[in-house]
């Protein structure tokens, strides 16, 4: 996968940001439409049952999406994102499938959302879209390792475990950094990801073991 770091400057007609691939959701097949929804964390079954195609999806309102099972926050985000996609939004992430590229680009933008749960879901979604050893994706996700919300930091640790390859110094540093996370729930969560729940009196060992194991695996130990 190829990931381009978004520019902080406004794009112009001749800027690099406008020279890459653009979203074209109207060209998606039904299966691509549903895979896009799954990739951004939406249950696609109601959309399948109602025969929602890509063109129909672009016409749905927040109320329509809520009827199909989305939360108020999900519906609000998706309506805005679909409008951007329909307008030919530049794809910041290039994968083998156009719909998945659009989904990953949407998730990348969601990393800056105000809602912590949205950011955490975006981290998990990007980790699922990209492949192990993808340094660009890993670098973007590691940028959220210091997120103010512990749930987001937990999600980042999961992503590091999935995407980090052996010998990846950035992934090792990100994993090791969580040993001293200020939130005990983050350290406990990270430990339980690989070791499973243990009696509370072993918590200190468990926390250290979990993160050290992730870092060690990436070093090839």
XYZ file of N, CA, C and O in Angstrom:
884
model
N 0.822 -1.207 0.000
C 0.000 0.000 0.000
C 0.852 1.251 0.000
O 1.938 1.264 0.540
N 0.338 2.280 -0.613
C 1.062 3.544 -0.666
C 0.260 4.582 0.094
O -0.920 4.780 -0.148
N 0.907 5.243 1.052
C 0.234 6.257 1.865
C 0.950 7.569 1.673
O 2.169 7.650 1.827
N 0.211 8.598 1.333
C 0.775 9.936 1.204
C 0.354 10.744 2.422
O -0.817 10.790 2.783
N 1.337 11.377 3.050
C 1.023 12.227 4.201
C 0.324 13.478 3.706
O 0.856 14.194 2.850
N -0.891 13.775 4.217
C -1.628 14.936 3.729
C -0.878 16.237 3.974
O -0.239 16.411 5.008
N -0.942 17.131 3.028
C -0.317 18.435 3.180
C -1.159 19.323 4.077
O -2.376 19.247 4.093
N -0.482 20.183 4.858
C -1.213 21.110 5.719
C -1.593 22.379 4.959
O -2.328 23.214 5.466
N -1.107 22.502 3.719
C -1.423 23.675 2.911
C -2.604 23.381 1.998
O -2.825 22.258 1.577
N -3.343 24.415 1.688
C -4.483 24.243 0.794
C -4.007 23.804 -0.580
O -3.024 24.318 -1.113
N -4.714 22.852 -1.166
C -4.322 22.337 -2.480
C -4.757 23.298 -3.573
O -5.820 23.898 -3.519
N -3.907 23.430 -4.589
C -4.265 24.232 -5.755
C -4.404 23.284 -6.934
O -4.083 22.109 -6.858
N -4.867 23.802 -8.048
C -5.095 22.954 -9.219
C -3.816 22.290 -9.692
O -3.834 21.208 -10.258
N -2.658 22.955 -9.478
C -1.392 22.413 -9.953
C -0.579 21.746 -8.854
O 0.546 21.313 -9.082
N -1.126 21.668 -7.650
C -0.372 21.103 -6.540
C -0.358 19.592 -6.612
O -1.241 18.968 -7.194
N 0.673 18.935 -6.003
C 0.758 17.476 -6.002
C -0.471 16.818 -5.421
O -0.850 15.714 -5.813
N -1.119 17.475 -4.452
C -2.283 16.885 -3.801
C -3.413 16.640 -4.779
O -4.282 15.802 -4.557
N -3.420 17.400 -5.904
C -4.496 17.256 -6.883
C -4.083 16.405 -8.085
O -4.829 16.291 -9.042
N -2.873 15.845 -8.048
C -2.390 15.073 -9.183
C -2.485 13.572 -8.957
O -2.212 12.797 -9.862
N -2.836 13.153 -7.751
C -2.970 11.739 -7.457
C -4.349 11.232 -7.846
O -5.167 11.960 -8.408
N -4.630 9.964 -7.550
C -5.939 9.383 -7.875
C -7.057 10.055 -7.092
O -6.861 10.508 -5.965
N -8.206 10.131 -7.707
C -9.373 10.748 -7.077
C -10.454 9.695 -6.824
O -10.540 8.697 -7.543
N -11.256 9.950 -5.838
C -12.370 9.055 -5.537
C -13.433 9.153 -6.628
O -13.686 10.232 -7.160
N -14.036 8.011 -6.939
C -15.117 7.973 -7.922
C -16.148 6.936 -7.475
O -16.296 5.881 -8.095
N -16.855 7.228 -6.389
C -17.752 6.231 -5.808
C -18.882 5.772 -6.725
O -19.381 4.653 -6.575
N -19.272 6.599 -7.684
C -20.353 6.192 -8.594
C -19.946 5.010 -9.475
O -20.801 4.321 -10.025
N -18.642 4.787 -9.586
C -18.160 3.682 -10.415
C -18.050 2.369 -9.644
O -17.766 1.326 -10.233
N -18.284 2.406 -8.323
C -18.127 1.206 -7.511
C -19.228 0.191 -7.808
O -20.385 0.550 -8.020
N -18.863 -1.071 -7.773
C -19.859 -2.142 -7.852
C -20.578 -2.238 -6.507
O -20.162 -1.602 -5.526
N -21.639 -3.031 -6.455
C -22.347 -3.216 -5.185
C -21.403 -3.774 -4.127
O -21.402 -3.326 -2.978
N -20.595 -4.772 -4.499
C -19.682 -5.390 -3.536
C -18.646 -4.394 -3.044
O -18.279 -4.384 -1.864
N -18.158 -3.525 -3.922
C -17.208 -2.499 -3.501
C -17.856 -1.514 -2.538
O -17.233 -1.073 -1.564
N -19.113 -1.187 -2.805
C -19.838 -0.270 -1.916
C -19.948 -0.860 -0.529
O -19.705 -0.187 0.477
N -20.282 -2.138 -0.455
C -20.431 -2.787 0.851
C -19.088 -2.983 1.534
O -18.986 -2.868 2.759
N -18.041 -3.251 0.753
C -16.717 -3.408 1.361
C -16.221 -2.073 1.910
O -15.541 -2.029 2.940
N -16.574 -0.972 1.247
C -16.241 0.358 1.759
C -16.888 0.569 3.119
O -16.240 1.014 4.076
N -18.168 0.220 3.220
C -18.885 0.401 4.483
C -18.275 -0.459 5.585
O -18.065 0.005 6.712
N -17.968 -1.707 5.267
C -17.362 -2.597 6.270
C -16.025 -2.041 6.738
O -15.712 -2.072 7.935
N -15.226 -1.533 5.804
C -13.891 -1.046 6.142
C -13.927 0.154 7.077
O -13.014 0.327 7.891
N -14.969 0.968 6.983
C -15.054 2.136 7.875
C -15.866 1.831 9.125
O -16.210 2.734 9.894
N -16.181 0.548 9.345
C -16.817 0.139 10.593
C -18.323 0.162 10.603
O -18.936 0.231 11.667
N -18.941 0.104 9.423
C -20.403 0.128 9.325
C -20.902 -1.269 8.963
O -20.325 -1.941 8.100
N -21.955 -1.703 9.623
C -22.583 -2.988 9.304
C -23.249 -2.867 7.940
O -24.179 -2.075 7.757
N -22.777 -3.653 6.977
C -23.291 -3.508 5.616
C -24.547 -4.324 5.337
O -25.185 -4.149 4.294
N -24.947 -5.206 6.257
C -26.104 -6.068 6.009
C -27.392 -5.296 5.743
O -28.135 -5.627 4.809
N -27.727 -4.259 6.529
C -28.946 -3.483 6.226
C -28.903 -2.841 4.845
O -29.937 -2.721 4.177
N -27.709 -2.439 4.411
C -27.561 -1.809 3.096
C -27.770 -2.846 1.992
O -28.394 -2.566 0.972
N -27.262 -4.054 2.218
C -27.473 -5.140 1.259
C -28.952 -5.472 1.161
O -29.506 -5.633 0.066
N -29.601 -5.586 2.335
C -31.015 -5.959 2.369
C -31.886 -4.949 1.646
O -32.882 -5.306 1.007
N -31.514 -3.670 1.743
C -32.289 -2.613 1.096
C -31.816 -2.327 -0.328
O -32.323 -1.417 -0.983
N -30.829 -3.091 -0.807
C -30.348 -2.908 -2.178
C -29.685 -1.569 -2.420
O -29.843 -0.973 -3.492
N -28.942 -1.085 -1.425
C -28.289 0.216 -1.560
C -27.063 0.092 -2.457
O -26.091 -0.587 -2.120
N -27.093 0.746 -3.599
C -25.962 0.794 -4.526
C -25.106 2.015 -4.201
O -25.451 2.822 -3.331
N -24.019 2.162 -4.929
C -23.155 3.320 -4.676
C -23.893 4.630 -4.935
O -23.766 5.597 -4.174
N -24.688 4.686 -6.007
C -25.402 5.921 -6.315
C -26.462 6.228 -5.266
O -26.658 7.391 -4.884
N -27.140 5.194 -4.779
C -28.128 5.400 -3.716
C -27.452 5.836 -2.426
O -27.967 6.692 -1.701
N -26.297 5.252 -2.139
C -25.576 5.598 -0.917
C -25.258 7.087 -0.875
O -25.387 7.737 0.168
N -24.881 7.631 -2.016
C -24.513 9.048 -2.087
C -25.706 9.970 -1.850
O -25.519 11.150 -1.534
N -26.910 9.452 -1.982
C -28.109 10.274 -1.823
C -28.721 10.183 -0.431
O -29.665 10.914 -0.118
N -28.197 9.301 0.414
C -28.797 9.088 1.730
C -28.527 10.263 2.665
O -27.438 10.831 2.690
N -29.538 10.588 3.459
C -29.408 11.655 4.449
C -28.977 11.055 5.789
O -28.922 9.827 5.953
N -28.694 11.913 6.752
C -28.339 11.431 8.093
C -29.482 10.602 8.671
O -29.246 9.573 9.320
N -30.711 11.023 8.440
C -31.864 10.294 8.941
C -31.962 8.918 8.273
O -32.257 7.915 8.928
N -31.706 8.870 6.979
C -31.724 7.592 6.267
C -30.686 6.634 6.852
O -30.959 5.451 7.071
N -29.490 7.157 7.100
C -28.408 6.332 7.626
C -28.719 5.855 9.039
O -28.392 4.728 9.410
N -29.369 6.719 9.827
C -29.764 6.317 11.175
C -30.768 5.174 11.114
O -30.717 4.234 11.921
N -31.669 5.230 10.137
C -32.651 4.155 9.949
C -31.958 2.840 9.606
O -32.439 1.760 9.960
N -30.808 2.945 8.958
C -30.044 1.750 8.570
C -29.090 1.290 9.673
O -28.272 0.393 9.448
N -29.190 1.901 10.842
C -28.443 1.415 11.996
C -27.245 2.220 12.431
O -26.568 1.848 13.399
N -26.937 3.328 11.752
C -25.780 4.117 12.149
C -26.120 5.007 13.337
O -27.254 5.464 13.478
N -25.126 5.276 14.164
C -25.310 6.217 15.259
C -25.358 7.631 14.691
O -25.034 7.854 13.524
N -25.742 8.576 15.531
C -25.816 9.967 15.085
C -24.448 10.461 14.618
O -24.344 11.138 13.587
N -23.401 10.104 15.361
C -22.052 10.533 14.988
C -21.620 9.878 13.679
O -21.082 10.537 12.779
N -21.859 8.561 13.556
C -21.504 7.861 12.318
C -22.219 8.464 11.109
O -21.609 8.670 10.056
N -23.506 8.730 11.263
C -24.294 9.271 10.155
C -23.786 10.652 9.749
O -23.641 10.950 8.556
N -23.497 11.484 10.742
C -23.013 12.837 10.447
C -21.684 12.783 9.693
O -21.487 13.487 8.696
N -20.777 11.952 10.172
C -19.476 11.836 9.523
C -19.612 11.309 8.099
O -19.019 11.856 7.155
N -20.407 10.247 7.951
C -20.490 9.595 6.650
C -21.121 10.485 5.587
O -20.682 10.483 4.426
N -22.134 11.251 5.954
C -22.759 12.152 4.981
C -21.726 13.139 4.432
O -21.632 13.370 3.231
N -20.930 13.716 5.328
C -19.903 14.656 4.897
C -18.823 13.990 4.061
O -18.357 14.543 3.060
N -18.450 12.783 4.467
C -17.398 12.055 3.740
C -17.865 11.627 2.350
O -17.100 11.700 1.384
N -19.106 11.182 2.264
C -19.645 10.795 0.963
C -19.720 11.985 0.012
O -19.472 11.856 -1.193
N -20.034 13.148 0.558
C -20.076 14.356 -0.261
C -18.685 14.661 -0.805
O -18.522 15.018 -1.987
N -17.665 14.519 0.041
C -16.289 14.768 -0.408
C -15.858 13.745 -1.449
O -15.219 14.087 -2.450
N -16.210 12.476 -1.223
C -15.854 11.427 -2.176
C -16.515 11.671 -3.534
O -15.889 11.529 -4.584
N -17.800 12.041 -3.498
C -18.527 12.300 -4.744
C -17.941 13.487 -5.493
O -18.037 13.575 -6.727
N -17.327 14.409 -4.752
C -16.713 15.580 -5.374
C -15.317 15.320 -5.903
O -14.627 16.249 -6.329
N -14.877 14.061 -5.854
C -13.553 13.719 -6.383
C -12.426 13.941 -5.392
O -11.331 14.372 -5.769
N -12.673 13.623 -4.126
C -11.660 13.778 -3.089
C -10.371 13.035 -3.466
O -10.409 11.912 -3.948
N -9.226 13.683 -3.257
C -7.944 13.025 -3.506
C -7.759 11.891 -2.519
O -8.039 12.040 -1.325
N -7.301 10.755 -3.008
C -7.102 9.582 -2.155
C -5.706 9.622 -1.549
O -4.708 9.553 -2.261
N -5.641 9.730 -0.237
C -4.359 9.810 0.453
C -3.733 8.434 0.640
O -2.542 8.322 0.918
N -4.548 7.379 0.524
C -4.059 6.009 0.669
C -4.412 5.246 -0.596
O -5.565 5.249 -1.022
N -3.426 4.601 -1.198
C -3.657 3.841 -2.418
C -3.500 2.352 -2.145
O -2.404 1.879 -1.837
N -4.603 1.617 -2.232
C -4.604 0.174 -2.073
C -4.971 -0.465 -3.408
O -5.157 0.225 -4.407
N -5.098 -1.787 -3.417
C -5.366 -2.484 -4.673
C -6.789 -2.282 -5.183
O -7.083 -2.512 -6.352
N -7.694 -1.844 -4.313
C -9.093 -1.656 -4.685
C -9.496 -0.204 -4.454
O -9.154 0.388 -3.421
N -10.233 0.369 -5.406
C -10.604 1.784 -5.323
C -11.461 2.092 -4.109
O -11.284 3.122 -3.442
N -12.408 1.207 -3.790
C -13.292 1.453 -2.648
C -12.526 1.363 -1.335
O -12.761 2.146 -0.407
N -11.595 0.413 -1.237
C -10.791 0.299 -0.021
C -9.826 1.473 0.105
O -9.534 1.929 1.216
N -9.335 1.979 -1.023
C -8.495 3.178 -0.985
C -9.279 4.359 -0.429
O -8.770 5.148 0.375
N -10.532 4.472 -0.856
C -11.396 5.541 -0.356
C -11.662 5.365 1.131
O -11.621 6.332 1.907
N -11.917 4.121 1.549
C -12.184 3.850 2.963
C -10.977 4.203 3.818
O -11.100 4.855 4.860
N -9.785 3.782 3.384
C -8.576 4.077 4.150
C -8.301 5.576 4.209
O -7.847 6.093 5.231
N -8.592 6.290 3.123
C -8.402 7.747 3.109
C -9.371 8.434 4.065
O -9.010 9.395 4.756
N -10.602 7.924 4.127
C -11.591 8.445 5.068
C -11.134 8.190 6.503
O -11.210 9.068 7.372
N -10.637 6.984 6.766
C -10.176 6.642 8.112
C -8.976 7.493 8.512
O -8.848 7.895 9.676
N -8.114 7.777 7.559
C -6.961 8.629 7.832
C -7.416 10.003 8.304
O -6.875 10.563 9.263
N -8.429 10.551 7.644
C -8.964 11.857 8.053
C -9.609 11.782 9.430
O -9.552 12.738 10.211
N -10.212 10.634 9.743
C -10.886 10.481 11.037
C -9.917 10.437 12.214
O -10.337 10.588 13.364
N -8.643 10.235 11.953
C -7.660 10.245 13.038
C -7.633 11.595 13.748
O -7.153 11.697 14.867
N -8.139 12.628 13.079
C -8.152 13.979 13.668
C -9.534 14.376 14.171
O -9.763 15.547 14.482
N -10.450 13.421 14.254
C -11.806 13.731 14.713
C -11.812 14.164 16.178
O -10.918 13.811 16.953
N -12.814 14.922 16.566
C -12.938 15.371 17.950
C -13.280 14.225 18.894
O -12.825 14.189 20.039
N -14.081 13.263 18.417
C -14.544 12.170 19.264
C -13.472 11.089 19.384
O -12.990 10.554 18.392
N -13.124 10.741 20.628
C -12.082 9.740 20.868
C -12.454 8.388 20.282
O -11.595 7.687 19.728
N -13.720 7.997 20.394
C -14.132 6.698 19.873
C -13.982 6.646 18.355
O -13.625 5.611 17.786
N -14.228 7.759 17.695
C -14.046 7.821 16.244
C -12.571 7.633 15.903
O -12.215 6.893 14.976
N -11.692 8.288 16.655
C -10.256 8.152 16.408
C -9.795 6.713 16.646
O -9.018 6.156 15.864
N -10.284 6.104 17.719
C -9.891 4.730 18.040
C -10.354 3.758 16.951
O -9.607 2.869 16.526
N -11.584 3.928 16.489
C -12.100 3.070 15.421
C -11.314 3.275 14.121
O -11.089 2.334 13.361
N -10.897 4.519 13.888
C -10.123 4.811 12.683
C -8.767 4.113 12.729
O -8.296 3.575 11.717
N -8.138 4.105 13.893
C -6.860 3.403 14.055
C -7.031 1.919 13.759
O -6.266 1.318 13.001
N -8.072 1.311 14.341
C -8.309 -0.119 14.128
C -8.646 -0.409 12.665
O -8.204 -1.413 12.097
N -9.428 0.489 12.057
C -9.801 0.296 10.662
C -8.609 0.381 9.720
O -8.474 -0.425 8.800
N -7.717 1.336 9.959
C -6.527 1.467 9.123
C -5.619 0.250 9.259
O -5.048 -0.230 8.281
N -5.501 -0.244 10.491
C -4.677 -1.439 10.709
C -5.239 -2.622 9.939
O -4.491 -3.466 9.432
N -6.567 -2.700 9.831
C -7.203 -3.801 9.104
C -7.043 -3.647 7.598
O -6.909 -4.634 6.870
N -7.032 -2.409 7.116
C -6.930 -2.155 5.677
C -5.521 -2.389 5.141
O -5.344 -2.860 4.019
N -4.529 -2.029 5.930
C -3.147 -2.075 5.465
C -2.496 -3.413 5.817
O -3.052 -4.216 6.553
N -1.310 -3.636 5.290
C -0.642 -4.916 5.462
C 0.543 -4.803 6.410
O 1.101 -3.722 6.618
N 0.932 -5.937 6.972
C 2.058 -5.977 7.898
C 3.321 -5.441 7.245
O 3.616 -5.736 6.088
N 4.051 -4.633 7.992
C 5.292 -4.075 7.488
C 5.137 -2.794 6.699
O 6.126 -2.247 6.208
N 3.906 -2.289 6.577
C 3.678 -1.043 5.843
C 4.180 0.127 6.692
O 3.507 0.578 7.607
N 5.373 0.592 6.394
C 6.020 1.609 7.225
C 5.275 2.940 7.205
O 5.229 3.650 8.200
N 4.702 3.295 6.053
C 3.998 4.580 5.970
C 2.771 4.570 6.867
O 2.534 5.500 7.631
N 1.993 3.505 6.766
C 0.796 3.409 7.601
C 1.177 3.350 9.067
O 0.554 3.997 9.920
N 2.224 2.586 9.367
C 2.662 2.459 10.750
C 3.099 3.806 11.311
O 2.789 4.162 12.454
N 3.796 4.575 10.483
C 4.243 5.889 10.930
C 3.086 6.814 11.247
O 3.105 7.545 12.240
N 2.050 6.780 10.422
C 0.874 7.619 10.661
C 0.159 7.199 11.936
O -0.292 8.034 12.724
N 0.064 5.895 12.164
C -0.611 5.406 13.358
C 0.198 5.706 14.616
O -0.358 6.040 15.663
N 1.518 5.591 14.509
C 2.365 5.904 15.660
C 2.232 7.365 16.067
O 2.481 7.725 17.214
N 1.810 8.198 15.117
C 1.581 9.595 15.437
C 0.464 9.797 16.441
O 0.357 10.859 17.067
N -0.387 8.761 16.597
C -1.479 8.849 17.570
C -1.128 8.154 18.888
O -1.970 8.028 19.771
N 0.127 7.690 19.033
C 0.524 6.960 20.241
C 0.462 7.828 21.492
O 0.375 7.307 22.607
N 0.514 9.145 21.297
C 0.441 10.057 22.440
C -0.929 10.734 22.529
O -1.071 11.786 23.151
N -1.935 10.130 21.906
C -3.281 10.698 21.950
C -3.716 10.906 23.399
O -3.379 10.118 24.297
N -4.488 11.941 23.631
C -4.922 12.273 24.981
C -5.832 11.212 25.579
O -5.923 11.063 26.802
N -6.490 10.411 24.722
C -7.449 9.427 25.213
C -6.818 8.037 25.302
O -6.228 7.555 24.340
N -6.946 7.351 26.449
C -6.330 6.033 26.606
C -6.879 4.974 25.658
O -6.142 4.075 25.253
N -8.152 5.074 25.284
C -8.722 4.085 24.355
C -8.038 4.167 22.996
O -7.826 3.148 22.330
N -7.679 5.375 22.583
C -6.983 5.551 21.310
C -5.580 4.972 21.411
O -5.099 4.299 20.492
N -4.910 5.209 22.533
C -3.564 4.671 22.709
C -3.584 3.139 22.723
O -2.674 2.487 22.207
N -4.628 2.553 23.310
C -4.775 1.098 23.284
C -4.909 0.600 21.849
O -4.292 -0.401 21.454
N -5.727 1.304 21.063
C -5.931 0.910 19.675
C -4.634 1.019 18.882
O -4.343 0.175 18.023
N -3.827 2.040 19.173
C -2.549 2.199 18.497
C -1.630 1.020 18.807
O -0.941 0.499 17.930
N -1.634 0.573 20.065
C -0.785 -0.550 20.440
C -1.192 -1.804 19.674
O -0.336 -2.579 19.207
N -2.489 -2.006 19.536
C -2.967 -3.152 18.747
C -2.489 -3.042 17.306
O -2.093 -4.041 16.694
N -2.549 -1.827 16.756
C -2.123 -1.610 15.375
C -0.626 -1.866 15.220
O -0.180 -2.453 14.223
N 0.165 -1.433 16.193
C 1.601 -1.671 16.155
C 1.878 -3.173 16.126
O 2.716 -3.662 15.369
N 1.151 -3.911 16.962
C 1.333 -5.358 17.027
C 1.013 -6.011 15.686
O 1.660 -6.979 15.285
N 0.013 -5.490 14.990
C -0.419 -6.084 13.722
C 0.482 -5.688 12.557
O 0.851 -6.524 11.729
N 0.842 -4.423 12.493
C 1.545 -3.907 11.324
C 3.057 -3.914 11.450
O 3.767 -3.924 10.450
N 3.570 -3.869 12.670
C 5.015 -3.789 12.858
C 5.717 -5.062 12.435
O 5.304 -6.158 12.807
N 6.769 -4.931 11.657
C 7.548 -6.084 11.234
C 8.825 -6.181 12.061
O 9.245 -5.217 12.696
N 9.451 -7.361 12.038
C 10.673 -7.556 12.805
C 11.757 -6.572 12.358
O 11.963 -6.359 11.172
N 12.424 -5.991 13.358
C 13.501 -5.066 13.048
C 13.055 -3.652 12.776
O 13.883 -2.794 12.493
N 11.766 -3.371 12.871
C 11.250 -2.035 12.598
C 11.483 -1.166 13.836
O 10.786 -1.298 14.837
N 12.470 -0.281 13.774
C 12.846 0.516 14.945
C 11.715 1.424 15.416
O 11.543 1.643 16.608
N 10.932 1.960 14.458
C 9.820 2.830 14.847
C 8.767 2.082 15.622
O 8.237 2.573 16.627
N 8.451 0.866 15.169
C 7.453 0.061 15.861
C 7.959 -0.360 17.232
O 7.221 -0.373 18.219
N 9.238 -0.708 17.313
C 9.824 -1.111 18.595
C 9.749 0.041 19.587
O 9.366 -0.131 20.744
N 10.105 1.236 19.124
C 10.071 2.403 20.009
C 8.645 2.691 20.458
O 8.395 3.021 21.625
N 7.689 2.559 19.527
C 6.297 2.803 19.882
C 5.787 1.805 20.902
O 5.074 2.159 21.845
N 6.155 0.538 20.733
C 5.727 -0.494 21.677
C 6.373 -0.286 23.036
O 5.714 -0.349 24.074
N 7.676 -0.025 23.031
C 8.384 0.159 24.293
C 7.881 1.382 25.050
O 7.848 1.396 26.283
N 7.469 2.399 24.291
C 6.994 3.620 24.930
C 5.762 3.418 25.776
O 5.492 4.174 26.714
N 4.987 2.396 25.481
C 3.764 2.151 26.222
C 4.029 1.511 27.579
O 3.138 1.364 28.388
N 5.287 1.106 27.840
C 5.632 0.569 29.161
C 5.398 1.611 30.248
O 5.084 1.278 31.381
N 5.577 2.866 29.895
C 5.444 3.936 30.885
C 4.199 4.774 30.653
O 4.142 5.935 31.067
N 3.185 4.192 29.982
C 1.964 4.960 29.743
C 1.397 5.442 31.077
O 1.384 4.716 32.072
N 0.918 6.671 31.085
C 0.423 7.270 32.328
C -0.878 6.657 32.816
O -1.248 6.820 33.975
N -1.577 5.952 31.934
C -2.870 5.373 32.301
C -2.718 3.866 32.534
O -2.332 3.123 31.634
N -3.034 3.422 33.753
C -2.871 2.004 34.097
C -3.729 1.104 33.227
O -3.343 -0.017 32.899
N -4.912 1.594 32.820
C -5.795 0.767 32.001
C -5.174 0.482 30.635
O -5.386 -0.572 30.053
N -4.391 1.440 30.121
C -3.714 1.226 28.839
C -2.657 0.145 28.986
O -2.566 -0.769 28.175
N -1.854 0.237 30.049
C -0.816 -0.762 30.261
C -1.440 -2.143 30.470
O -0.974 -3.151 29.936
N -2.529 -2.184 31.237
C -3.194 -3.470 31.516
C -3.787 -4.051 30.229
O -3.669 -5.243 29.957
N -4.410 -3.185 29.419
C -4.993 -3.632 28.151
C -3.920 -4.183 27.221
O -4.087 -5.240 26.618
N -2.804 -3.480 27.125
C -1.731 -3.920 26.251
C -1.195 -5.277 26.674
O -0.894 -6.136 25.848
N -1.100 -5.478 27.971
C -0.618 -6.756 28.475
C -1.581 -7.883 28.131
O -1.177 -8.952 27.695
N -2.864 -7.643 28.289
C -3.862 -8.694 28.085
C -4.044 -9.054 26.614
O -4.601 -10.105 26.301
N -3.561 -8.196 25.712
C -3.706 -8.486 24.291
C -3.006 -9.789 23.902
O -3.441 -10.495 23.018
N -1.905 -10.086 24.551
C -1.202 -11.313 24.184
C -1.169 -12.342 25.291
O -1.084 -13.535 25.019
N -1.230 -11.912 26.549
C -1.090 -12.877 27.632
C -2.417 -13.338 28.188
O -2.488 -14.344 28.865
N -3.503 -12.571 27.934
C -4.801 -12.911 28.499
C -4.892 -12.458 29.944
O -3.888 -12.147 30.582
N -6.120 -12.411 30.508
C -6.307 -11.970 31.890
C -5.554 -12.853 32.864
O -5.495 -14.071 32.712
N -4.962 -12.236 33.870
C -4.288 -12.970 34.928
C -4.715 -12.408 36.272
O -5.259 -11.312 36.347
N -4.442 -13.106 37.356
C -4.767 -12.581 38.679
C -4.104 -11.234 38.888
O -3.000 -10.986 38.388
N -4.752 -10.375 39.658
C -4.289 -9.000 39.800
C -2.891 -8.899 40.388
O -2.156 -7.963 40.092
N -2.481 -9.898 41.229
C -1.171 -9.765 41.855
C -0.030 -9.935 40.853
O 1.122 -9.634 41.160
N -0.335 -10.404 39.648
C 0.697 -10.548 38.620
C 0.648 -9.423 37.604
O 1.335 -9.471 36.600
N -0.164 -8.406 37.877
C -0.389 -7.353 36.884
C 0.898 -6.672 36.455
O 1.119 -6.421 35.274
N 1.779 -6.359 37.410
C 3.007 -5.664 37.057
C 3.861 -6.465 36.098
O 4.362 -5.958 35.102
N 4.011 -7.763 36.394
C 4.784 -8.621 35.491
C 4.108 -8.726 34.132
O 4.768 -8.694 33.093
N 2.775 -8.853 34.144
C 2.009 -9.018 32.915
C 2.181 -7.819 32.001
O 2.382 -7.964 30.789
N 2.094 -6.624 32.562
C 2.217 -5.399 31.780
C 3.582 -5.336 31.103
O 3.704 -5.102 29.909
N 4.621 -5.567 31.890
C 5.966 -5.515 31.341
C 6.172 -6.596 30.289
O 6.759 -6.357 29.237
N 5.646 -7.801 30.572
C 5.826 -8.926 29.651
C 5.176 -8.657 28.307
O 5.759 -8.918 27.258
N 3.942 -8.106 28.332
C 3.218 -7.867 27.087
C 3.968 -6.938 26.151
O 4.241 -7.258 25.003
N 4.321 -5.758 26.647
C 4.937 -4.773 25.773
C 6.344 -5.197 25.394
O 6.788 -5.004 24.272
N 7.062 -5.828 26.324
C 8.394 -6.316 26.002
C 8.327 -7.400 24.936
O 9.199 -7.495 24.084
N 7.292 -8.228 25.008
C 7.123 -9.303 24.013
C 6.905 -8.703 22.619
O 7.507 -9.155 21.645
N 6.034 -7.695 22.523
C 5.786 -7.048 21.237
C 7.076 -6.459 20.685
O 7.449 -6.665 19.538
N 7.792 -5.729 21.540
C 9.048 -5.112 21.099
C 10.061 -6.174 20.707
O 10.764 -6.054 19.711
N 10.144 -7.236 21.506
C 11.097 -8.300 21.228
C 10.808 -8.991 19.915
O 11.695 -9.311 19.134
N 9.510 -9.251 19.648
C 9.127 -9.902 18.394
C 9.546 -9.057 17.204
O 9.944 -9.580 16.164
N 9.402 -7.746 17.338
C 9.751 -6.868 16.221
C 11.248 -6.806 15.995
O 11.728 -6.543 14.908
N 12.021 -7.033 17.101
C 13.482 -7.081 16.947
C 13.938 -8.398 16.349
O 15.086 -8.572 15.976
N 13.020 -9.399 16.332
C 13.364 -10.700 15.819
C 13.910 -11.616 16.894
O 14.547 -12.628 16.603
N 13.653 -11.286 18.168
C 14.156 -12.099 19.272
C 13.311 -13.344 19.455
O 12.130 -13.329 19.185
